[in-house]
Amino acid sequence: MLRVAVCVSGGGTNLQAIMDAAASGKISNSKIVQVLSNNPGAYALKRAKKAGLPAVCVSRADHSDREDYNRVLLETLQSAEPDLIVLAGFLVMIPAAMVRAFPNRIINIHPSLIPSFCGTGYYGLKVHEGVLARGVKVTGATVHFVDEGMDSGPIILQKPVAVRDDDDARSLQLRVMEEAEWKILPKAIDLIANGKIGVEGRRVTIAEDLDMFAL
Ligand code: GAR
């Protein structure tokens, strides 16, 4: 049974997708052991509590400096003894010490096709604003392992989403969530929970015949 900690900052729709997939059996062999937020007002925390999951907030405002905050963040996660940490809209820079404590055991969902529209400054709605400003016709979402860089770890799953002429950033954000994020994030967890993911350098291998367009 894979012990999963989920880190959130906002609405928690990806957390909801994970909880729903676990309830319906789309994610097997795993258990959410902690939901952690940096934001005391995150609706994601309410979702977790409603589902009866252990929910905790580690707020930057309660810590005098970044080092102290990073230490408490890591200790709080370690206290839940997770096998996998899922960043589901967690808008905090992951400290190097956490990456080293959980090598290839932290995954992140990013709302674009990495390596486009990722890295510093690209998070949440800003990603979709960048997509529209550049005029690309296809965007999507990516699940990747977290390394010490920004959105630079090995890519596990990606799913494309068409950009429409009448899209604004919000409509595109919602469609990327519905068509891509809420599908590939639970799928990645299920693959990891069932031992189907291998990592060789920056390349991830999947021991399943997977059609990402059909996910
Ligand atoms: C999601 O779109 C996620 O991909 C994005 O934040 C949103 C959180 O929504 N994450 C990033 O931009 C990370 N760089 P949610 O709280 O409803 O799941």
Short mmCIF file of C-alpha atoms and ligand atoms in Angstrom, two decimals:
data_model
loop_
_atom_site.label_atom_id
_atom_site.label_comp_id
_atom_site.label_asym_id
_atom_site.label_seq_id
_atom_site.Cartn_x
_atom_site.Cartn_y
_atom_site.Cartn_z
CA MET A 1 0.00 0.00 0.00
CA LEU A 2 1.62 3.23 -1.22
CA ARG A 3 1.42 5.92 1.47
CA VAL A 4 0.66 9.23 -0.28
CA ALA A 5 1.00 12.78 1.06
CA VAL A 6 -0.71 15.47 -1.02
CA CYS A 7 0.49 19.10 -0.86
CA VAL A 8 -1.96 21.83 -1.87
CA SER A 9 -2.26 25.62 -1.86
CA GLY A 10 -5.62 26.54 -3.32
CA GLY A 11 -8.89 25.11 -4.58
CA GLY A 12 -7.82 21.51 -4.47
CA THR A 13 -9.57 20.25 -7.60
CA ASN A 14 -6.61 17.98 -8.29
CA LEU A 15 -6.80 16.68 -4.72
CA GLN A 16 -10.50 16.02 -5.36
CA ALA A 17 -9.65 14.13 -8.56
CA ILE A 18 -7.19 11.97 -6.60
CA MET A 19 -9.73 11.27 -3.83
CA ASP A 20 -12.44 10.42 -6.39
CA ALA A 21 -10.10 8.14 -8.33
CA ALA A 22 -9.12 6.35 -5.14
CA ALA A 23 -12.79 5.92 -4.18
CA SER A 24 -13.73 4.53 -7.60
CA GLY A 25 -10.74 2.17 -7.77
CA LYS A 26 -8.98 4.02 -10.60
CA ILE A 27 -6.11 4.44 -8.16
CA SER A 28 -5.43 1.16 -6.40
CA ASN A 29 -2.94 0.00 -3.81
CA SER A 30 -2.57 3.42 -2.18
CA LYS A 31 -3.73 5.48 0.77
CA ILE A 32 -3.66 9.25 1.39
CA VAL A 33 -1.92 9.64 4.75
CA GLN A 34 -1.65 13.44 4.85
CA VAL A 35 -2.93 16.56 3.10
CA LEU A 36 -0.61 19.50 3.72
CA SER A 37 -1.26 23.13 2.79
CA ASN A 38 0.87 26.25 3.11
CA ASN A 39 -2.29 28.34 2.96
CA PRO A 40 -4.66 28.24 5.95
CA GLY A 41 -7.50 29.49 3.72
CA ALA A 42 -7.08 26.83 1.04
CA TYR A 43 -10.39 25.25 0.07
CA ALA A 44 -8.38 22.08 -0.49
CA LEU A 45 -8.08 21.74 3.31
CA LYS A 46 -11.88 21.77 3.59
CA ARG A 47 -12.11 19.07 0.92
CA ALA A 48 -9.62 16.94 2.86
CA LYS A 49 -11.43 17.37 6.18
CA LYS A 50 -14.79 16.61 4.55
CA ALA A 51 -13.30 13.37 3.26
CA GLY A 52 -11.98 12.53 6.74
CA LEU A 53 -8.33 12.81 5.73
CA PRO A 54 -5.61 14.09 8.08
CA ALA A 55 -5.12 17.73 7.06
CA VAL A 56 -2.42 20.08 8.29
CA CYS A 57 -1.31 23.62 7.51
CA VAL A 58 2.31 24.77 7.58
CA SER A 59 2.11 28.50 6.91
CA ARG A 60 5.12 30.62 5.98
CA ALA A 61 3.65 33.42 8.12
CA ASP A 62 4.23 31.35 11.27
CA HIS A 63 7.98 31.04 10.66
CA SER A 64 10.59 33.73 11.06
CA ASP A 65 12.82 32.66 8.20
CA ARG A 66 12.74 30.44 5.13
CA GLU A 67 15.20 27.92 6.60
CA ASP A 68 13.03 27.39 9.66
CA TYR A 69 9.95 27.06 7.42
CA ASN A 70 11.64 24.52 5.15
CA ARG A 71 12.71 22.45 8.15
CA VAL A 72 9.19 22.32 9.62
CA LEU A 73 7.73 21.56 6.18
CA LEU A 74 10.03 18.57 5.79
CA GLU A 75 9.53 17.35 9.35
CA THR A 76 5.75 17.57 9.01
CA LEU A 77 5.80 15.53 5.82
CA GLN A 78 8.24 13.00 7.27
CA SER A 79 5.97 12.53 10.30
CA ALA A 80 3.37 10.98 7.97
CA GLU A 81 5.95 8.53 6.57
CA PRO A 82 4.88 8.90 2.95
CA ASP A 83 6.23 6.76 0.13
CA LEU A 84 5.14 9.41 -2.37
CA ILE A 85 4.58 13.16 -2.09
CA VAL A 86 2.16 14.62 -4.64
CA LEU A 87 2.33 18.35 -5.35
CA ALA A 88 -1.22 19.09 -6.45
CA GLY A 89 -1.19 22.84 -7.02
CA PHE A 90 1.39 23.41 -4.25
CA LEU A 91 2.80 26.86 -4.93
CA VAL A 92 5.86 26.64 -2.70
CA MET A 93 9.43 26.23 -3.94
CA ILE A 94 10.46 22.75 -2.84
CA PRO A 95 13.64 22.92 -0.74
CA ALA A 96 16.62 20.93 -1.99
CA ALA A 97 16.73 19.05 1.33
CA MET A 98 13.22 17.72 0.66
CA VAL A 99 14.17 16.54 -2.83
CA ARG A 100 17.19 14.77 -1.35
CA ALA A 101 15.06 13.19 1.39
CA PHE A 102 12.57 11.89 -1.22
CA PRO A 103 14.54 11.18 -4.42
CA ASN A 104 12.15 10.44 -7.30
CA ARG A 105 9.39 10.19 -4.71
CA ILE A 106 7.91 13.67 -5.24
CA ILE A 107 5.69 14.32 -8.25
CA ASN A 108 4.15 17.56 -9.50
CA ILE A 109 1.31 18.47 -11.84
CA HIS A 110 2.06 21.41 -14.11
CA PRO A 111 -0.59 22.97 -16.37
CA SER A 112 1.39 23.03 -19.63
CA LEU A 113 3.33 20.71 -21.89
CA ILE A 114 6.79 20.97 -20.31
CA PRO A 115 9.29 22.33 -21.42
CA SER A 116 6.93 25.05 -22.69
CA PHE A 117 5.47 27.59 -20.28
CA CYS A 118 7.21 26.30 -17.17
CA GLY A 119 9.90 27.44 -14.75
CA THR A 120 10.12 30.68 -12.82
CA GLY A 121 6.98 32.79 -12.99
CA TYR A 122 4.83 30.14 -14.65
CA TYR A 123 2.20 28.92 -12.21
CA GLY A 124 -1.59 28.81 -12.09
CA LEU A 125 -3.34 31.26 -14.42
CA LYS A 126 -0.03 32.81 -15.54
CA VAL A 127 0.72 29.65 -17.51
CA HIS A 128 -2.47 29.97 -19.54
CA GLU A 129 -1.96 33.71 -20.05
CA GLY A 130 1.47 32.89 -21.49
CA VAL A 131 -0.01 30.23 -23.77
CA LEU A 132 -2.61 32.66 -25.15
CA ALA A 133 -0.09 35.50 -25.54
CA ARG A 134 2.21 33.25 -27.57
CA GLY A 135 -0.65 31.95 -29.67
CA VAL A 136 0.17 28.24 -29.48
CA LYS A 137 -2.58 25.92 -30.74
CA VAL A 138 -1.92 23.03 -28.39
CA THR A 139 -1.25 23.14 -24.67
CA GLY A 140 -1.84 20.51 -22.00
CA ALA A 141 -0.54 19.25 -18.69
CA THR A 142 2.48 17.34 -17.41
CA VAL A 143 3.15 15.13 -14.40
CA HIS A 144 6.83 14.95 -13.57
CA PHE A 145 9.18 13.93 -10.81
CA VAL A 146 10.55 16.84 -8.82
CA ASP A 147 14.28 17.43 -8.87
CA GLU A 148 16.26 20.39 -7.54
CA GLY A 149 15.39 22.55 -10.54
CA MET A 150 12.12 24.26 -11.45
CA ASP A 151 9.76 21.97 -13.43
CA SER A 152 12.85 20.16 -14.71
CA GLY A 153 12.54 16.60 -13.37
CA PRO A 154 11.82 13.45 -15.39
CA ILE A 155 8.45 13.57 -17.19
CA ILE A 156 5.99 10.81 -16.30
CA LEU A 157 2.82 11.65 -18.26
CA GLN A 158 1.62 14.42 -20.58
CA LYS A 159 -1.72 15.07 -22.22
CA PRO A 160 -2.41 17.67 -24.93
CA VAL A 161 -5.39 20.03 -24.98
CA ALA A 162 -6.43 22.20 -27.96
CA VAL A 163 -6.49 25.98 -27.55
CA ARG A 164 -9.68 27.54 -28.95
CA ASP A 165 -9.97 30.92 -30.65
CA ASP A 166 -12.45 32.13 -28.05
CA ASP A 167 -10.45 30.94 -25.00
CA ASP A 168 -9.50 33.29 -22.21
CA ALA A 169 -7.06 32.23 -19.48
CA ARG A 170 -9.84 31.00 -17.20
CA SER A 171 -11.65 28.92 -19.80
CA LEU A 172 -8.35 27.39 -20.88
CA GLN A 173 -7.33 26.68 -17.27
CA LEU A 174 -10.58 24.85 -16.64
CA ARG A 175 -10.35 22.80 -19.85
CA VAL A 176 -6.72 21.84 -19.16
CA MET A 177 -7.82 20.69 -15.70
CA GLU A 178 -10.85 18.74 -16.95
CA GLU A 179 -9.24 17.17 -20.01
CA ALA A 180 -5.73 16.62 -18.75
CA GLU A 181 -4.78 17.32 -15.12
CA TRP A 182 -7.60 15.43 -13.40
CA LYS A 183 -6.80 12.40 -15.56
CA ILE A 184 -3.03 12.20 -15.69
CA LEU A 185 -2.33 12.98 -12.04
CA PRO A 186 -4.46 10.10 -10.66
CA LYS A 187 -3.11 7.85 -13.43
CA ALA A 188 0.50 8.64 -12.49
CA ILE A 189 -0.20 7.80 -8.84
CA ASP A 190 -1.82 4.51 -9.83
CA LEU A 191 1.14 3.60 -12.05
CA ILE A 192 3.61 4.37 -9.24
CA ALA A 193 1.48 2.51 -6.65
CA ASN A 194 1.52 -0.55 -8.86
CA GLY A 195 5.24 -0.52 -9.58
CA LYS A 196 4.86 0.36 -13.27
CA ILE A 197 7.18 3.37 -13.39
CA GLY A 198 10.91 3.19 -13.97
CA VAL A 199 13.35 6.10 -14.13
CA GLU A 200 16.56 6.06 -16.15
CA GLY A 201 18.25 9.45 -15.97
CA ARG A 202 15.71 11.94 -17.32
CA ARG A 203 13.61 9.27 -19.05
CA VAL A 204 10.67 7.55 -17.45
CA THR A 205 9.55 4.12 -18.64
CA ILE A 206 5.98 2.88 -18.19
CA ALA A 207 5.27 -0.83 -17.95
CA GLU A 208 1.78 -0.51 -19.40
CA ASP A 209 0.44 0.00 -22.91
CA LEU A 210 -0.82 3.52 -22.43
CA ASP A 211 -2.68 5.74 -24.91
CA MET A 212 -2.37 9.22 -23.40
CA PHE A 213 -4.95 10.59 -25.87
CA ALA A 214 -7.49 8.14 -24.50
CA LEU A 215 -6.87 8.76 -20.81
C1 GAR B 1 -3.51 23.49 -11.17
O1 GAR B 1 -3.87 23.97 -12.45
C2 GAR B 1 -2.07 23.04 -11.17
O2 GAR B 1 -1.68 22.45 -12.37
C3 GAR B 1 -1.37 24.35 -10.94
O3 GAR B 1 -2.15 25.00 -9.97
C4 GAR B 1 -3.52 24.62 -10.13
C5 GAR B 1 -4.07 24.15 -8.80
O4 GAR B 1 -5.45 23.90 -8.88
N1 GAR B 1 -0.02 24.15 -10.51
C6 GAR B 1 1.00 24.93 -10.93
O5 GAR B 1 0.85 25.91 -11.63
C7 GAR B 1 2.37 24.49 -10.42
N2 GAR B 1 3.41 25.16 -11.13
P1 GAR B 1 -6.20 23.03 -7.78
O6 GAR B 1 -5.85 23.58 -6.40
O7 GAR B 1 -7.66 23.23 -8.08
O8 GAR B 1 -5.78 21.59 -7.91
#
